[in-house]
PDB file of C-alpha atoms in Angstrom:
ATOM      1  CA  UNK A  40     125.294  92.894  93.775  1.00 50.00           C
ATOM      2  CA  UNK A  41     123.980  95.923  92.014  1.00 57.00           C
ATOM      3  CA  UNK A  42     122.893  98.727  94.398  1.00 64.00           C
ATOM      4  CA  UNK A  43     121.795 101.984  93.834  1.00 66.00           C
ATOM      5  CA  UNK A  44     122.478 105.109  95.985  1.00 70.00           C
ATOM      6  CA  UNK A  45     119.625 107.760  96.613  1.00 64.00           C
ATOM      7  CA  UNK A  46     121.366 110.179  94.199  1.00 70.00           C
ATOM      8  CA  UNK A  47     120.964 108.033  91.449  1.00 71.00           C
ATOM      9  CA  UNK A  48     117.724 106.801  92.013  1.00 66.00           C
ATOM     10  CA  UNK A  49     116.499 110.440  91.777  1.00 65.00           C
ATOM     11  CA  UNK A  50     118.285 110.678  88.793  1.00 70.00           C
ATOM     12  CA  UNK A  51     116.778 107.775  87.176  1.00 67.00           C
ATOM     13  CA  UNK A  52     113.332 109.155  88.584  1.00 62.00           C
ATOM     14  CA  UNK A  53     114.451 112.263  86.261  1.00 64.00           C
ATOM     15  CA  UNK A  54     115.561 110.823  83.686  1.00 65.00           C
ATOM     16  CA  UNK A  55     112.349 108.601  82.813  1.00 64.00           C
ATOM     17  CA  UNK A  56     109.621 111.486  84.118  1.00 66.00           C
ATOM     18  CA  UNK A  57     108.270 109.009  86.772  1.00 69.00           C
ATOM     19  CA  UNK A  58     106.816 112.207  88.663  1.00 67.00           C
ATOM     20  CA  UNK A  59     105.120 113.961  85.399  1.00 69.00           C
ATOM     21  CA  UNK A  60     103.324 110.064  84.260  1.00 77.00           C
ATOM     22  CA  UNK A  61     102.428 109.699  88.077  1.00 77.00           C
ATOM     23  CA  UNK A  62     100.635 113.368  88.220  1.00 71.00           C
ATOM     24  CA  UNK A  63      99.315 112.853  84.612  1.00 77.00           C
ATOM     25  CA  UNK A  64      97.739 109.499  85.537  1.00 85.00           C
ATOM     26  CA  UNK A  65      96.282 110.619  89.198  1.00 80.00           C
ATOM     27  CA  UNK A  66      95.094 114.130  87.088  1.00 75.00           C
ATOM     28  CA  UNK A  67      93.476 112.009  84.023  1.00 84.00           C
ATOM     29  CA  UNK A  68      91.957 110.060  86.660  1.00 87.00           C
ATOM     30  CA  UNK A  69      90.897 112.993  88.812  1.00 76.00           C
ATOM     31  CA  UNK A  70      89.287 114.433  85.442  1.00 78.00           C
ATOM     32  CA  UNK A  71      87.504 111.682  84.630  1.00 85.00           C
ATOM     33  CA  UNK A  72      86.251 110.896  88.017  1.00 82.00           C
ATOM     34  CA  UNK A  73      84.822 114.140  88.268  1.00 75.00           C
ATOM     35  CA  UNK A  74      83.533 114.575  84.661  1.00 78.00           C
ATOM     36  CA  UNK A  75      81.561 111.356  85.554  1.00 82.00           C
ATOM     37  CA  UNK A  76      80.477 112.171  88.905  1.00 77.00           C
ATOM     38  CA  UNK A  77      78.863 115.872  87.334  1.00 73.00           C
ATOM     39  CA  UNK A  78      77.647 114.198  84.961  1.00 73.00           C
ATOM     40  CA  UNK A  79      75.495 111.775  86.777  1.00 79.00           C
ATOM     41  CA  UNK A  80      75.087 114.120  90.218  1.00 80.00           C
ATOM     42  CA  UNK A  81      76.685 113.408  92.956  1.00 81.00           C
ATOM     43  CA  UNK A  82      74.344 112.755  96.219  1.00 82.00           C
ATOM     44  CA  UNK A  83      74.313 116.048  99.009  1.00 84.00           C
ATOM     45  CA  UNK A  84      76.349 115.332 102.151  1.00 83.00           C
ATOM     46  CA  UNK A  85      77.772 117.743 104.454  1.00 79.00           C
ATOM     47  CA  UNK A  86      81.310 116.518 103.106  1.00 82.00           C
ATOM     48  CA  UNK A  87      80.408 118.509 100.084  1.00 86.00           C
ATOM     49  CA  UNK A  88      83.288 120.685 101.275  1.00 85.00           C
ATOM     50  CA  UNK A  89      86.124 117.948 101.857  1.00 87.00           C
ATOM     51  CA  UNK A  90      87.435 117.518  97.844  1.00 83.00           C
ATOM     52  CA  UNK A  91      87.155 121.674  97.350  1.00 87.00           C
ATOM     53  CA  UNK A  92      89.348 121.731 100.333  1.00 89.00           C
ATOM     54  CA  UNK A  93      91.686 119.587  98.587  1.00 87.00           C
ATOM     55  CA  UNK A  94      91.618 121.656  96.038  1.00 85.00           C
ATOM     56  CA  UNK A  95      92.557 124.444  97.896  1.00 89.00           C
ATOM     57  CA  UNK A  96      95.359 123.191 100.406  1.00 89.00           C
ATOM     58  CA  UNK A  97      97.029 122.115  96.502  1.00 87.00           C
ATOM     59  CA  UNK A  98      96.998 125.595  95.315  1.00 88.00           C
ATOM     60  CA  UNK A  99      98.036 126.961  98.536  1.00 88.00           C
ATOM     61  CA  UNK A 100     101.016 124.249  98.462  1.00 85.00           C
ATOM     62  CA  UNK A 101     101.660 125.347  95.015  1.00 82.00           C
ATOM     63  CA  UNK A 102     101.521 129.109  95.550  1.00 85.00           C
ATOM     64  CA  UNK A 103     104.852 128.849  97.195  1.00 82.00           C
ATOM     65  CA  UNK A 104     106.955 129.989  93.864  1.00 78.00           C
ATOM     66  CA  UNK A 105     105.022 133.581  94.235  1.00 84.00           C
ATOM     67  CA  UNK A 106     106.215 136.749  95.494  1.00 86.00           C
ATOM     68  CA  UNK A 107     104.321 138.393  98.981  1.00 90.00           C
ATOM     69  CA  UNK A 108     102.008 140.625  96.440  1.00 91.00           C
ATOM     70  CA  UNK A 109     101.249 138.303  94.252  1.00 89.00           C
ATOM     71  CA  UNK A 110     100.101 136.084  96.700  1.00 90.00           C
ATOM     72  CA  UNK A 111      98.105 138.978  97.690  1.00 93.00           C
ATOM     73  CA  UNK A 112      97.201 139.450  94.436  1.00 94.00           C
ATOM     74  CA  UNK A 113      95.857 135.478  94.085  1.00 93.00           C
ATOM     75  CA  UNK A 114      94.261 135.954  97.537  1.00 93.00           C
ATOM     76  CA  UNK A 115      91.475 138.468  96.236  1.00 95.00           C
ATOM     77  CA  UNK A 116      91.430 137.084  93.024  1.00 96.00           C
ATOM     78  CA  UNK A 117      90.236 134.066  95.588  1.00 95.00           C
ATOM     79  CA  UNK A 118      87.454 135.339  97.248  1.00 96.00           C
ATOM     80  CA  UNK A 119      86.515 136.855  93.606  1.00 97.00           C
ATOM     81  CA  UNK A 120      85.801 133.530  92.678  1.00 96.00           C
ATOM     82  CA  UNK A 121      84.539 132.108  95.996  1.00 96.00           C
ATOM     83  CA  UNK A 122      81.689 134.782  95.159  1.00 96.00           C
ATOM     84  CA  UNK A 123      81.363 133.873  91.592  1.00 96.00           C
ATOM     85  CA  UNK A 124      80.778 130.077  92.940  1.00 94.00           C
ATOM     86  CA  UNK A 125      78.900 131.005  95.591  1.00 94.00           C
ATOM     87  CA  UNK A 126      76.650 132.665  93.475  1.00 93.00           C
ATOM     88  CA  UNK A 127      76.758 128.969  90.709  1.00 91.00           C
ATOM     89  CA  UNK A 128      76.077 126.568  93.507  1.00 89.00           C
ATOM     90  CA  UNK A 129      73.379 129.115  94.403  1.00 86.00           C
ATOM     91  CA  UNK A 130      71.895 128.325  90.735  1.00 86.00           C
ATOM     92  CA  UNK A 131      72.497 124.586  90.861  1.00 83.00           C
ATOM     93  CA  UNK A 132      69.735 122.296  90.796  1.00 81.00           C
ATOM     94  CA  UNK A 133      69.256 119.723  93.976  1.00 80.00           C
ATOM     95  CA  UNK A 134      66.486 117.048  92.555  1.00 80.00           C
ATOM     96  CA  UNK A 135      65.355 114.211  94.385  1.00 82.00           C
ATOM     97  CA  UNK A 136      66.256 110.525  93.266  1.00 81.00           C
ATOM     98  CA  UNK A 137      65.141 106.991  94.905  1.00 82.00           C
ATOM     99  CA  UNK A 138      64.936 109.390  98.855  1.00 80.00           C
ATOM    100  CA  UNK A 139      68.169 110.696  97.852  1.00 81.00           C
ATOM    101  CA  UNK A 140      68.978 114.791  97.428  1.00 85.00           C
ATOM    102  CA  UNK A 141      71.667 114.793  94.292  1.00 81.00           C
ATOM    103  CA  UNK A 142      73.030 117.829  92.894  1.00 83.00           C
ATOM    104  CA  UNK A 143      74.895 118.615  89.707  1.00 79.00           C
ATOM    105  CA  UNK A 144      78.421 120.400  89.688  1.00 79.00           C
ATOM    106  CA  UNK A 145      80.151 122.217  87.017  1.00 78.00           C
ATOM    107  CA  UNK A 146      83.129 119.853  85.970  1.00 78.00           C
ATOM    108  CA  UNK A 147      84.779 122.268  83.450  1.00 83.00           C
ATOM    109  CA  UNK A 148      86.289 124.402  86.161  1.00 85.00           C
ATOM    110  CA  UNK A 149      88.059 121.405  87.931  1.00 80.00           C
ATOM    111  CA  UNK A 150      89.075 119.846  85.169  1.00 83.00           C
ATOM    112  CA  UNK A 151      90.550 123.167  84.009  1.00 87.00           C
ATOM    113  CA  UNK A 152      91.856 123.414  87.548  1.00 85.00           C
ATOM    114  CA  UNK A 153      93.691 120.147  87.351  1.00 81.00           C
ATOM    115  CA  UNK A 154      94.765 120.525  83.555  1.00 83.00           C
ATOM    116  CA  UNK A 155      96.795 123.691  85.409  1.00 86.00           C
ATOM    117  CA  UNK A 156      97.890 122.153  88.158  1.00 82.00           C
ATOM    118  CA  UNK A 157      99.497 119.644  85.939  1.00 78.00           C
ATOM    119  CA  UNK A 158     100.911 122.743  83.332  1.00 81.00           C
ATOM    120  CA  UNK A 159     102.762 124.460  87.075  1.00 82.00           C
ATOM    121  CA  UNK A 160     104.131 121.113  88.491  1.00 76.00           C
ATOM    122  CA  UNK A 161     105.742 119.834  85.043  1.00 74.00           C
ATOM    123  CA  UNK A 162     107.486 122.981  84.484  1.00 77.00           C
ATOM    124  CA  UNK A 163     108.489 123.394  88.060  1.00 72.00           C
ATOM    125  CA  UNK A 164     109.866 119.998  87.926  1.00 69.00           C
ATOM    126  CA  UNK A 165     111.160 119.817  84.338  1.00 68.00           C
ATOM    127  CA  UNK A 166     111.798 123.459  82.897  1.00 71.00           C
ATOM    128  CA  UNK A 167     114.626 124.669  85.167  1.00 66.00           C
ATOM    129  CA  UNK A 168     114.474 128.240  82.935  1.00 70.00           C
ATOM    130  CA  UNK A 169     110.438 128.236  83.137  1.00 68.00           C
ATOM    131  CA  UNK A 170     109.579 132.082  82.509  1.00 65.00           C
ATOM    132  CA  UNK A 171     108.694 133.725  85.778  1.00 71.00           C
ATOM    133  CA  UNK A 172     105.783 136.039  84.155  1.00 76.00           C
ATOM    134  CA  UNK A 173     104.536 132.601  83.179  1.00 81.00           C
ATOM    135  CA  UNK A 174     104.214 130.729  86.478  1.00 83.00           C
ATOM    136  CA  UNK A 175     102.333 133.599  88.691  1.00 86.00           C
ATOM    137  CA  UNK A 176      99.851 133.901  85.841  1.00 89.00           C
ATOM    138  CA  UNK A 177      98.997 129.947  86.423  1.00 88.00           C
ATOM    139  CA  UNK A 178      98.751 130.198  89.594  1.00 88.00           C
ATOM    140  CA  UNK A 179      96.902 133.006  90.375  1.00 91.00           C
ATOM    141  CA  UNK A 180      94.545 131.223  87.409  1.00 93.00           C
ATOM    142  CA  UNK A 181      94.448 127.962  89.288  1.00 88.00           C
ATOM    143  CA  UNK A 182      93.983 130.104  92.524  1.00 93.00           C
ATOM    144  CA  UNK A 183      90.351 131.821  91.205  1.00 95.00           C
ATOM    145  CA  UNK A 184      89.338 128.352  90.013  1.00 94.00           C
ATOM    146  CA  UNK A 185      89.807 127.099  93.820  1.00 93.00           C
ATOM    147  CA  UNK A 186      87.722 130.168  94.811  1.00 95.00           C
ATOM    148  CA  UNK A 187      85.184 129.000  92.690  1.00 94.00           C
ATOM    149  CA  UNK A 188      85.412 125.276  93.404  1.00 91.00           C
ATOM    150  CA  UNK A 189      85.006 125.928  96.889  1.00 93.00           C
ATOM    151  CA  UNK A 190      82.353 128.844  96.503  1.00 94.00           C
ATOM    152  CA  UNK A 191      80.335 126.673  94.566  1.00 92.00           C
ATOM    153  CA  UNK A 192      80.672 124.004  97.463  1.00 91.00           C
ATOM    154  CA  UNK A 193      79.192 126.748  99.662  1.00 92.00           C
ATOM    155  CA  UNK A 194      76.194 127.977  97.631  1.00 92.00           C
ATOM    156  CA  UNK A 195      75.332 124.109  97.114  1.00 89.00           C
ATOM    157  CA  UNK A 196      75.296 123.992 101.198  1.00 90.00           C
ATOM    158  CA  UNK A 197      74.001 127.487 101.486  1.00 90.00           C
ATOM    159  CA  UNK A 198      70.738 126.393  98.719  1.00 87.00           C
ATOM    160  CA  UNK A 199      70.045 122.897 100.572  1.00 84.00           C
ATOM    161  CA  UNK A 200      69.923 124.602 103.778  1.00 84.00           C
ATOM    162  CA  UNK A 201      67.416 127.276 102.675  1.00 82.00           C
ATOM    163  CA  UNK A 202      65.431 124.649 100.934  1.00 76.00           C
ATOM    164  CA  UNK A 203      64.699 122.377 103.567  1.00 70.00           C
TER     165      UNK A 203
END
């Protein structure tokens, strides 16, 4: 009988880039999902917070690789763009459809979000000698467009509220 031993079953996961395919399938489908769904307008709940939380949990897990002030550093760049999306889902349109209140989203900044996302984990996974000036620049990137998915969450909330 043929066995395996952990060791080499995390080399084979290496060797084949099961990790990169599964994050590049889940991120294309991410993508996708959420091109579609800003596309079409996505009906208002009060859970309008729960995937921008996601979102940021992710980029706090992934700020990990940075030094005390650059996580600083990411931090205000943060609330930079929580204002900045504060200030879109302020501008965003809530329309009624069938008794239904449906906004629309901007899905460029997730997508971009999730393209970088994808960019960090690869090379933290794959690129042993990854540049270190390259890394905090993604992720303090990655960190502003969290500010702004979530900020834009907010202003959608903060709009509906003042509307009704």
């Amino acid at each position: 009988m043929f066995a395996l031993s952990e060791e080499s079953i995390i080399n084979i996961i290496r060797g084949f880039k099961i990790q990169f395919y599964v994050f590049l399938i889940f991120t294309i489908f991410l993508m996708v999902l959420r091109a579609v769904r800003a596309k079409v307008g996505k009906t208002y709940s009060r859970k309008i917070v729960i995937y921008p939380l996601i979102y940021l949990l992710l980029t706090l897990y992934s700020s990990i690789t940075l030094t005390l002030f650059e996580f600083e550093f990411s931090m205000i760049i943060y609330l930079l763009g929580f204002i900045i999306g504060f200030i879109i889902g302020d501008l965003s349109q809530i329309v009624r459809r069938k008794g239904n209140e449906i906004y629309q989203s901007s899905a460029g900044v997730a997508i971009a979000w999730s393209f970088l996302f994808l960019v960090k984990w690869y090379s933290y996974l794959y690129e042993p000698h990854f540049p270190t000036f390259v890394d905090p620049v993604i992720t303090i990137t990655f960190t502003f467009l969290a500010g702004i998915i979530l900020g834009e969450a907010f202003g959608i909330m903060v709009k509906h509220f003042r509307t009704k």
